[in-house]
PDB file of C-alpha atoms in Angstrom:
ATOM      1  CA  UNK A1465      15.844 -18.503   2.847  1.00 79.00           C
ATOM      2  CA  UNK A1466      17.519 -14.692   2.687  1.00 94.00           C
ATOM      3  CA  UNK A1467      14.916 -12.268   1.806  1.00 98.00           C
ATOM      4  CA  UNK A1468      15.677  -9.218   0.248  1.00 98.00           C
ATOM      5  CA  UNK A1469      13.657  -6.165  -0.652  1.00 98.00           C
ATOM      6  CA  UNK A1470      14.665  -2.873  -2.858  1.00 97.00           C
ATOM      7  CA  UNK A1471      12.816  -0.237  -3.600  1.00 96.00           C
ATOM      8  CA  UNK A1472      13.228   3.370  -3.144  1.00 93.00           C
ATOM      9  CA  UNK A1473      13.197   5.264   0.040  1.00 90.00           C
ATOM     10  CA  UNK A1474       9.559   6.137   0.294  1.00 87.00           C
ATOM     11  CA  UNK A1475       6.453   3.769   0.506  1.00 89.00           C
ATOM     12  CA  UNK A1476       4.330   3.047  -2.556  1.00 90.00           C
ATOM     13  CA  UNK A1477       4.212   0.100  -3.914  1.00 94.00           C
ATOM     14  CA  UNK A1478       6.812  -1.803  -1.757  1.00 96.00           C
ATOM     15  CA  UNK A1479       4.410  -0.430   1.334  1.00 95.00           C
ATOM     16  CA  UNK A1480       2.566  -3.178   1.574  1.00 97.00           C
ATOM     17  CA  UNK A1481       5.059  -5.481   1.558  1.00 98.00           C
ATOM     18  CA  UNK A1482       6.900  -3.861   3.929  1.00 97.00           C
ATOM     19  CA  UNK A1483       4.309  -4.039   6.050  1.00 97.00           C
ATOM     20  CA  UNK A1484       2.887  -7.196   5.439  1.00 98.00           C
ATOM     21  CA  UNK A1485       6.569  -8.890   6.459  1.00 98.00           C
ATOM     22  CA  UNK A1486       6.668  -6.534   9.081  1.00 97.00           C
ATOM     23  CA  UNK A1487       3.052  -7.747  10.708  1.00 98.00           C
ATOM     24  CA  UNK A1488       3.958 -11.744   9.952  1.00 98.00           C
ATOM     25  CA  UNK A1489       7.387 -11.439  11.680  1.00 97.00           C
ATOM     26  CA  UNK A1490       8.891 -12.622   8.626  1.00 98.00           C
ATOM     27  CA  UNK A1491      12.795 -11.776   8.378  1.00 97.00           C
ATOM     28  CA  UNK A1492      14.061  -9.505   5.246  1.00 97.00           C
ATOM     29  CA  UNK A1493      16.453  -6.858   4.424  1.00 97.00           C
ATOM     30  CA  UNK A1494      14.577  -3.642   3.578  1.00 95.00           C
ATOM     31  CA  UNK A1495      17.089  -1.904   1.348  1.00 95.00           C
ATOM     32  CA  UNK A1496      16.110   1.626   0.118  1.00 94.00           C
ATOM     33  CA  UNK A1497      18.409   3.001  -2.973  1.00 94.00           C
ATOM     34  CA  UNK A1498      18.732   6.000  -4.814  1.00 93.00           C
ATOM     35  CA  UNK A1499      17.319   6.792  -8.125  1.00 93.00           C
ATOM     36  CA  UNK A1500      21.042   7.468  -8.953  1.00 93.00           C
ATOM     37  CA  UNK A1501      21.811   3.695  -7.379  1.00 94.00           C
ATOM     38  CA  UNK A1502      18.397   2.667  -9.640  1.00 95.00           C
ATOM     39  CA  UNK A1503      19.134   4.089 -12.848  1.00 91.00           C
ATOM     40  CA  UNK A1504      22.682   3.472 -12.735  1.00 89.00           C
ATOM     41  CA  UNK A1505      23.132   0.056 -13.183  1.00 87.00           C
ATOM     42  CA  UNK A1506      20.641  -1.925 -11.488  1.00 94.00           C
ATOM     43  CA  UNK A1507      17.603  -1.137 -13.368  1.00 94.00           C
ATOM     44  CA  UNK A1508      19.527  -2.729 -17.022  1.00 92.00           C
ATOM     45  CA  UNK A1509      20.659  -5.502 -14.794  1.00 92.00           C
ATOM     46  CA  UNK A1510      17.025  -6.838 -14.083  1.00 94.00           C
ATOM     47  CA  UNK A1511      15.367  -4.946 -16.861  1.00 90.00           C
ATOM     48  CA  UNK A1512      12.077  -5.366 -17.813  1.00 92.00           C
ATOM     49  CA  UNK A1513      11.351  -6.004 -14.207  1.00 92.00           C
ATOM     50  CA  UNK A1514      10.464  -3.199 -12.322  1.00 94.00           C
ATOM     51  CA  UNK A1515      11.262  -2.323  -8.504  1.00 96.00           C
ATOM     52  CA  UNK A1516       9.911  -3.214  -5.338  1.00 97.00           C
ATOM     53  CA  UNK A1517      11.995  -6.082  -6.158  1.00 98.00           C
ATOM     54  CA  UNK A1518      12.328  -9.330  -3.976  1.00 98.00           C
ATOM     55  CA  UNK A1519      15.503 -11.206  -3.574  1.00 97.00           C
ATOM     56  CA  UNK A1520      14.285 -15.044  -2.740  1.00 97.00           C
ATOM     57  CA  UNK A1521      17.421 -16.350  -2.667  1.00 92.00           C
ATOM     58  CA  UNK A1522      19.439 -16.378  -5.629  1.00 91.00           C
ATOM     59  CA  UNK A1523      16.672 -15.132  -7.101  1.00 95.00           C
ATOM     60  CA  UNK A1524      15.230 -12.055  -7.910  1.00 96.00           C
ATOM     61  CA  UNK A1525      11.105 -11.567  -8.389  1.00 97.00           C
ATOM     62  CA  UNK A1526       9.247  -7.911  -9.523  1.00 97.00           C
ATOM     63  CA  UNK A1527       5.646  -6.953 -10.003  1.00 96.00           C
ATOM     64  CA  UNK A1528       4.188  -5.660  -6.485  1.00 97.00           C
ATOM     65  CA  UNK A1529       1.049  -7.588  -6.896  1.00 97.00           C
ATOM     66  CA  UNK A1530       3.252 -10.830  -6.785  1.00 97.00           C
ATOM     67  CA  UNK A1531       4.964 -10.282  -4.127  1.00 98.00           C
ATOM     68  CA  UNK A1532       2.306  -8.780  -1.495  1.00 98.00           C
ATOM     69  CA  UNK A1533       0.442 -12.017  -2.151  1.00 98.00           C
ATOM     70  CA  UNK A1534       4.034 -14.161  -1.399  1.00 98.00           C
ATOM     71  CA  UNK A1535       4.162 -11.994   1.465  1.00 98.00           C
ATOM     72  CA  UNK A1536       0.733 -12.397   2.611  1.00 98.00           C
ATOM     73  CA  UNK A1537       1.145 -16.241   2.254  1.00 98.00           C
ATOM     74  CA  UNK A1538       4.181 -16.428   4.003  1.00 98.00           C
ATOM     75  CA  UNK A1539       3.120 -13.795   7.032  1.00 98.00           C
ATOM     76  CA  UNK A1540       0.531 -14.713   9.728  1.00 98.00           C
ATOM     77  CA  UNK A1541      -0.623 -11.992  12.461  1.00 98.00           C
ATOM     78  CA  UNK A1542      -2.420 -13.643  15.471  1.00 97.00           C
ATOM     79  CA  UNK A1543      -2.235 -17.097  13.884  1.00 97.00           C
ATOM     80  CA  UNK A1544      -3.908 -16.226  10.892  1.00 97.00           C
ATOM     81  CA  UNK A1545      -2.522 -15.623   7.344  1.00 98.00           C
ATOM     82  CA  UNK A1546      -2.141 -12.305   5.983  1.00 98.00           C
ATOM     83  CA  UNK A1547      -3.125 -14.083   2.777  1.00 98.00           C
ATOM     84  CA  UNK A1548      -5.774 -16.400   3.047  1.00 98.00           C
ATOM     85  CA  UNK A1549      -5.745 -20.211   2.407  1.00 97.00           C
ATOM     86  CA  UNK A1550      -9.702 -20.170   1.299  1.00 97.00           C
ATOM     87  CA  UNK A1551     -10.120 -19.929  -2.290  1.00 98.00           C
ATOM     88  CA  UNK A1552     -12.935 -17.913  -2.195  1.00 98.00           C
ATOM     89  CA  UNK A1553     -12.010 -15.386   0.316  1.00 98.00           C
ATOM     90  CA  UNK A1554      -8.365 -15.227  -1.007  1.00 98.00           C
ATOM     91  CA  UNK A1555     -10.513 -14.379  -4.869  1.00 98.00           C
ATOM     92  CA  UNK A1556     -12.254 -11.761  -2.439  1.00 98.00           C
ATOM     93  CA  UNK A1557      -8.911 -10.499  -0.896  1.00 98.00           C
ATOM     94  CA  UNK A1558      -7.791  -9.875  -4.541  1.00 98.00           C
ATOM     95  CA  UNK A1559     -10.761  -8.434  -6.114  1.00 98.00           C
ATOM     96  CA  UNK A1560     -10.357  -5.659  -2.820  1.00 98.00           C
ATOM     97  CA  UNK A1561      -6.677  -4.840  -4.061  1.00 98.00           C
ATOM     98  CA  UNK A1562      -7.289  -4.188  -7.861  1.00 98.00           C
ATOM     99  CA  UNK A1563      -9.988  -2.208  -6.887  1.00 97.00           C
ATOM    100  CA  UNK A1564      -7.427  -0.430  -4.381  1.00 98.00           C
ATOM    101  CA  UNK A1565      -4.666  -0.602  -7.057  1.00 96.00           C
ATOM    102  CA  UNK A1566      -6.918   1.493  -9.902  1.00 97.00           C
ATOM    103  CA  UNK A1567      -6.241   4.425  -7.877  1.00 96.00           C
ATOM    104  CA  UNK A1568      -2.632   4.402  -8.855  1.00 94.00           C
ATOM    105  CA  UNK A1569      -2.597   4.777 -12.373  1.00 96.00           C
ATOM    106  CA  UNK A1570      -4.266   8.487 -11.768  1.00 96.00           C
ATOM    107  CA  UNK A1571      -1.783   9.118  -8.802  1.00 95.00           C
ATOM    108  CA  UNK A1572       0.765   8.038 -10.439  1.00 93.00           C
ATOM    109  CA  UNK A1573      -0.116  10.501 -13.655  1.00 96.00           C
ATOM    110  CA  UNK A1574       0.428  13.536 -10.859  1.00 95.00           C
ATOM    111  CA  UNK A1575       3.437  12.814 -10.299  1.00 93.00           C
ATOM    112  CA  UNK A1576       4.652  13.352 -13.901  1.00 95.00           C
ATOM    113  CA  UNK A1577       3.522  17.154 -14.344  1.00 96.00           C
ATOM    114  CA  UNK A1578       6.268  19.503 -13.946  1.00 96.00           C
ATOM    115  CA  UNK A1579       4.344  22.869 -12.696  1.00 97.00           C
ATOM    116  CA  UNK A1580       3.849  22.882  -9.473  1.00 96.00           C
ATOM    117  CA  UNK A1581       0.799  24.597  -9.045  1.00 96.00           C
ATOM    118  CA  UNK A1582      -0.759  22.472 -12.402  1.00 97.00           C
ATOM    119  CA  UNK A1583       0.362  19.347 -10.113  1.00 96.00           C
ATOM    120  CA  UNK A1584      -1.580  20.260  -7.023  1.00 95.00           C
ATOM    121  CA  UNK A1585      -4.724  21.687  -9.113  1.00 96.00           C
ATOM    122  CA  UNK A1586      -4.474  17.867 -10.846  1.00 96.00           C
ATOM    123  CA  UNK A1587      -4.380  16.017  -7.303  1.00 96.00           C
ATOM    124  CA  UNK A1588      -6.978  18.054  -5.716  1.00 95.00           C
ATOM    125  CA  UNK A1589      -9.212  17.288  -8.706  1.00 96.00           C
ATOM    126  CA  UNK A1590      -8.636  13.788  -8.146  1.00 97.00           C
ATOM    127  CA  UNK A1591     -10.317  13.361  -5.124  1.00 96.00           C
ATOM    128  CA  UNK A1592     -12.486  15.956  -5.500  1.00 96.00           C
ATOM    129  CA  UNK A1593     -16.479  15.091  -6.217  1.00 96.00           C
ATOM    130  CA  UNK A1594     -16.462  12.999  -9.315  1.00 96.00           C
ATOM    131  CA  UNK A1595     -12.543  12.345  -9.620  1.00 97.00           C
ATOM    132  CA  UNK A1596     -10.841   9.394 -10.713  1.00 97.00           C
ATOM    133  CA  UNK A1597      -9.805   8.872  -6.831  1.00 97.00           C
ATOM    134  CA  UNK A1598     -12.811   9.744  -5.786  1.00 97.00           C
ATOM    135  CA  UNK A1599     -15.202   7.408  -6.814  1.00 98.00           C
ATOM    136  CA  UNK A1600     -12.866   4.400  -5.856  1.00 98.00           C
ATOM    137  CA  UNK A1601     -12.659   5.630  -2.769  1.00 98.00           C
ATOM    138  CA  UNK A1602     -16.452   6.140  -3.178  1.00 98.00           C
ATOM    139  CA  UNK A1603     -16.778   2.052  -3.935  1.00 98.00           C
ATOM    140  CA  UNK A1604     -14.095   1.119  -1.535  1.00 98.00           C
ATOM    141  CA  UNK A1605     -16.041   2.984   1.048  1.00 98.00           C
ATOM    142  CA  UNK A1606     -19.139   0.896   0.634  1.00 98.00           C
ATOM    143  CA  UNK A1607     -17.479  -1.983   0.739  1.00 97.00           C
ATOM    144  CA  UNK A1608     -15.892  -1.577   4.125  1.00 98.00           C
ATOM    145  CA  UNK A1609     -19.357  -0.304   5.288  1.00 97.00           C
ATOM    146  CA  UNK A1610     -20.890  -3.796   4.660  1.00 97.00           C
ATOM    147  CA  UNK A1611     -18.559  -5.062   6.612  1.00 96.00           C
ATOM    148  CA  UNK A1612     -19.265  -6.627  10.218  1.00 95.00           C
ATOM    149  CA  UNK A1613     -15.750  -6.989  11.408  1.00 97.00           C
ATOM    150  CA  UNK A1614     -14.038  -3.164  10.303  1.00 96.00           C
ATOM    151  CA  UNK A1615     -12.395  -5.211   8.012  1.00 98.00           C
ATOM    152  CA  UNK A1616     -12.102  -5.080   4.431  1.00 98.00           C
ATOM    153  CA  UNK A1617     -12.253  -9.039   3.548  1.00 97.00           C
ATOM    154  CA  UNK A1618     -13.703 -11.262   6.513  1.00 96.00           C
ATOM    155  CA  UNK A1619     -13.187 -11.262   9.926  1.00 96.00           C
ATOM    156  CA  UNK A1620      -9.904 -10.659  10.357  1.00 97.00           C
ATOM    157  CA  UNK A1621      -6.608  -8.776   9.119  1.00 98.00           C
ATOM    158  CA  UNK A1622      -5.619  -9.572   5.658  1.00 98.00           C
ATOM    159  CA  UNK A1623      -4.046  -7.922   2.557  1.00 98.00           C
ATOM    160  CA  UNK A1624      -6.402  -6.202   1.681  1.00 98.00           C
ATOM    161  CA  UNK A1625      -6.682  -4.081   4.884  1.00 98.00           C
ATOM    162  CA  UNK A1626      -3.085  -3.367   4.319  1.00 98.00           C
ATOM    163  CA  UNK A1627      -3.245  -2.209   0.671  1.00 98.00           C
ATOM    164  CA  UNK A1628      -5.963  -0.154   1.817  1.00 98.00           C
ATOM    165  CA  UNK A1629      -4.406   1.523   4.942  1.00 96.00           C
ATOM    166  CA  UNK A1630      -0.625   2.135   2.676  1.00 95.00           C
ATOM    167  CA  UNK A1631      -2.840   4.055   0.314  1.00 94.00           C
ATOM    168  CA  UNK A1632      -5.001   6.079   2.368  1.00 92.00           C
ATOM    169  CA  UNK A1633      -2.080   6.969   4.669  1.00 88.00           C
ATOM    170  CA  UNK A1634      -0.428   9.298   2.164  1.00 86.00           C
ATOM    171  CA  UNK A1635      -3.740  11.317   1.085  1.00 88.00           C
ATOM    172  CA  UNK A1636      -4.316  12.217   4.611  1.00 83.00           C
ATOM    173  CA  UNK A1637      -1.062  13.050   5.948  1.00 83.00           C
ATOM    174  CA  UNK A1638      -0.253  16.271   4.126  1.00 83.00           C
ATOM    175  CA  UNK A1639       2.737  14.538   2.345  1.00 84.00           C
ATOM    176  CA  UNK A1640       1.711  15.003  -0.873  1.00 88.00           C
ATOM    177  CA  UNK A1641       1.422  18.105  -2.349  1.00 88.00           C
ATOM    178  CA  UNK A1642      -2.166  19.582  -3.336  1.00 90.00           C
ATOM    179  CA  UNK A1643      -3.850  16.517  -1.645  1.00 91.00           C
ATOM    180  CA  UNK A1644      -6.447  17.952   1.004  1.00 92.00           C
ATOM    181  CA  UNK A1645      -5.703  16.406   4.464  1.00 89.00           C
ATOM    182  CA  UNK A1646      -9.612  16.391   4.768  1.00 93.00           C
ATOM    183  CA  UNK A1647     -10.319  14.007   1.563  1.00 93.00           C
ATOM    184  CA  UNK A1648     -11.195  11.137   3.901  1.00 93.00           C
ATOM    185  CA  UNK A1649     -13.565  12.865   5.697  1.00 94.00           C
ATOM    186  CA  UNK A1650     -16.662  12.218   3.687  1.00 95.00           C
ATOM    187  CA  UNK A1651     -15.485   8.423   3.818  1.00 97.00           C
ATOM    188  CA  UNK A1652     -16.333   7.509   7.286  1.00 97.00           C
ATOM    189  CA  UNK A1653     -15.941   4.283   6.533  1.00 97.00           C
ATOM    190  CA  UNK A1654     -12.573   4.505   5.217  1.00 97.00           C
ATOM    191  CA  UNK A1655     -11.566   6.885   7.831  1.00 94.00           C
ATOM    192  CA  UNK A1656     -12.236   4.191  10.450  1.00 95.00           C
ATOM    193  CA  UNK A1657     -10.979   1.558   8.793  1.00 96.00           C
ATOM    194  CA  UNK A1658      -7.397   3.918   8.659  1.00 93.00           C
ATOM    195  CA  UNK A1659      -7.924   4.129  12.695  1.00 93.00           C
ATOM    196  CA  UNK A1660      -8.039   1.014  13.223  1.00 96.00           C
ATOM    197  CA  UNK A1661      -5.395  -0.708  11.481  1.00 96.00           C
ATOM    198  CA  UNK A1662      -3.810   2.198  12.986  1.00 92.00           C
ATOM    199  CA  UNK A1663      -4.364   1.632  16.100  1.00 94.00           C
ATOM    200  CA  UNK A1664      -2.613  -1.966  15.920  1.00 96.00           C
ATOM    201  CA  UNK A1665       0.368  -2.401  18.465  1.00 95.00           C
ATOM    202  CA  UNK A1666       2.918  -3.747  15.381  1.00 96.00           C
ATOM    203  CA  UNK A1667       1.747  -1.218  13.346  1.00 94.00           C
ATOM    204  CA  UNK A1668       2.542   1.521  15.747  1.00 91.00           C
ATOM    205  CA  UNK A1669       5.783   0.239  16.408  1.00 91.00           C
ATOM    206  CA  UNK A1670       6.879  -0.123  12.580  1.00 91.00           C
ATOM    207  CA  UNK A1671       6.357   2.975  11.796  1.00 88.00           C
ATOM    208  CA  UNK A1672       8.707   4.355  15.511  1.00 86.00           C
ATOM    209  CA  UNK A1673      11.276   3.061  13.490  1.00 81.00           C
ATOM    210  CA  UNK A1674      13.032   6.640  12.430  1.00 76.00           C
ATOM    211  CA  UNK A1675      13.618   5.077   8.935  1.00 71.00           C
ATOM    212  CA  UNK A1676      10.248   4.210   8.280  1.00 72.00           C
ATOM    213  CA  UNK A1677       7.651   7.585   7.891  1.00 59.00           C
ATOM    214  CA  UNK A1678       8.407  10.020   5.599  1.00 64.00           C
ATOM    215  CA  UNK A1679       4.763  11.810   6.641  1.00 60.00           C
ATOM    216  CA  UNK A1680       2.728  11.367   9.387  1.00 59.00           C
ATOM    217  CA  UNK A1681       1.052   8.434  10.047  1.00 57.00           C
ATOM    218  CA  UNK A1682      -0.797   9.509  13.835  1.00 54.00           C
ATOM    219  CA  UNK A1683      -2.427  12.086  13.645  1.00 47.00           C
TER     220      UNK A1683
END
């Protein structure tokens, strides 16, 4: 069956799904459009749906959530689904992404304020000591900490790891304005965990692809 995915030409929420087909070997049509191309037409076509959108077929499937789990199901890396098939560690794969996924909202809020220097004051605050961003990453940091394998969920490369690594990318590659390159750095755990999905040969090689990065990934 055709797969299809829009979204806009930069990573956030389609990211992981991206990257999840990507790491599976899974076939699919990464189409990028415009906001122009967005707001234009196709945004009343599938309204209320939002974009990343899938195309399964003749038919066409929104929220982000939804479709990183489809293509977590659907992917396996090294024989193993991206998603898994245990109940209880696929409820512990999704517990790991909301708790990656409340860091948008506040992200998301930056990206709103017009003044430029108001924007980057806002961002820096949010991963400052006691920001909203902070003290996820705080939490998130623990977790990964507790873990045996590097991992975030288990003993091997899920989901989870990949939400994690498409939103920690971005806050330490300089890419977004007013974010301190060095706001990992008091997350060791986090900072490894970045290194070493990082460090995976398929990973590496998706993000080669000139199309792909629109900051840096290796640093």
């Amino acid at each position: 069956m055709a797969l299809k995915l829009v979204y806009f030409p930069l990573p956030g929420r389609a990211e992981p799904i991206r990257l999840a087909f990507t790491l599976g070997g899974v076939e699919f049509t990464d189409e990028r459009i415009t906001g122009e191309q967005w707001g234009g037409g196709l945004k009343g076509e599938v309204a209320p749906k939002q974009m990343p959108l899938l195309y399964v077929g003749d038919k066409v499937i929104g929220q982000s959530l939804a479709l990183m789990r489809y293509a977590g199901k659907v992917s396996k890396f090294e024989g193993k689904p991206l998603y898994p098939e245990c109940p209880e560690l696929s409820l512990e794969v999704d517990e790991f992404v909301d708790f990656v996924c409340e860091m948008f909202p506040p992200m998301g809020a930056s990206f709103k304020i017009a003044d430029q220097a108001e924007k980057e004051a806002f961002r820096a605050k949010l991963v400052a000591e006691g920001g909203d961003i902070y003290k996820w990453l705080s939490y998130l940091d623990t977790l990964v900490g507790k873990s045996k394998s590097g991992f975030a969920v288990g003993d091997y490369l899920t989901v989870a790891d990949i939400a994690l690594f498409c939103f920690t990318l971005p806050l330490k590659s300089g890419w977004l304005d007013g974010m301190p390159t060095t706001c990992l750095d008091c997350f060791k755990n986090l900072a490894a965990h970045k290194e070493k999905i990082a460090a995976i040969p398929e990973v590496k090689a998706y993000y080669a692809d000139p199309k792909t990065p629109v900051y840096k990934v290796f640093q």
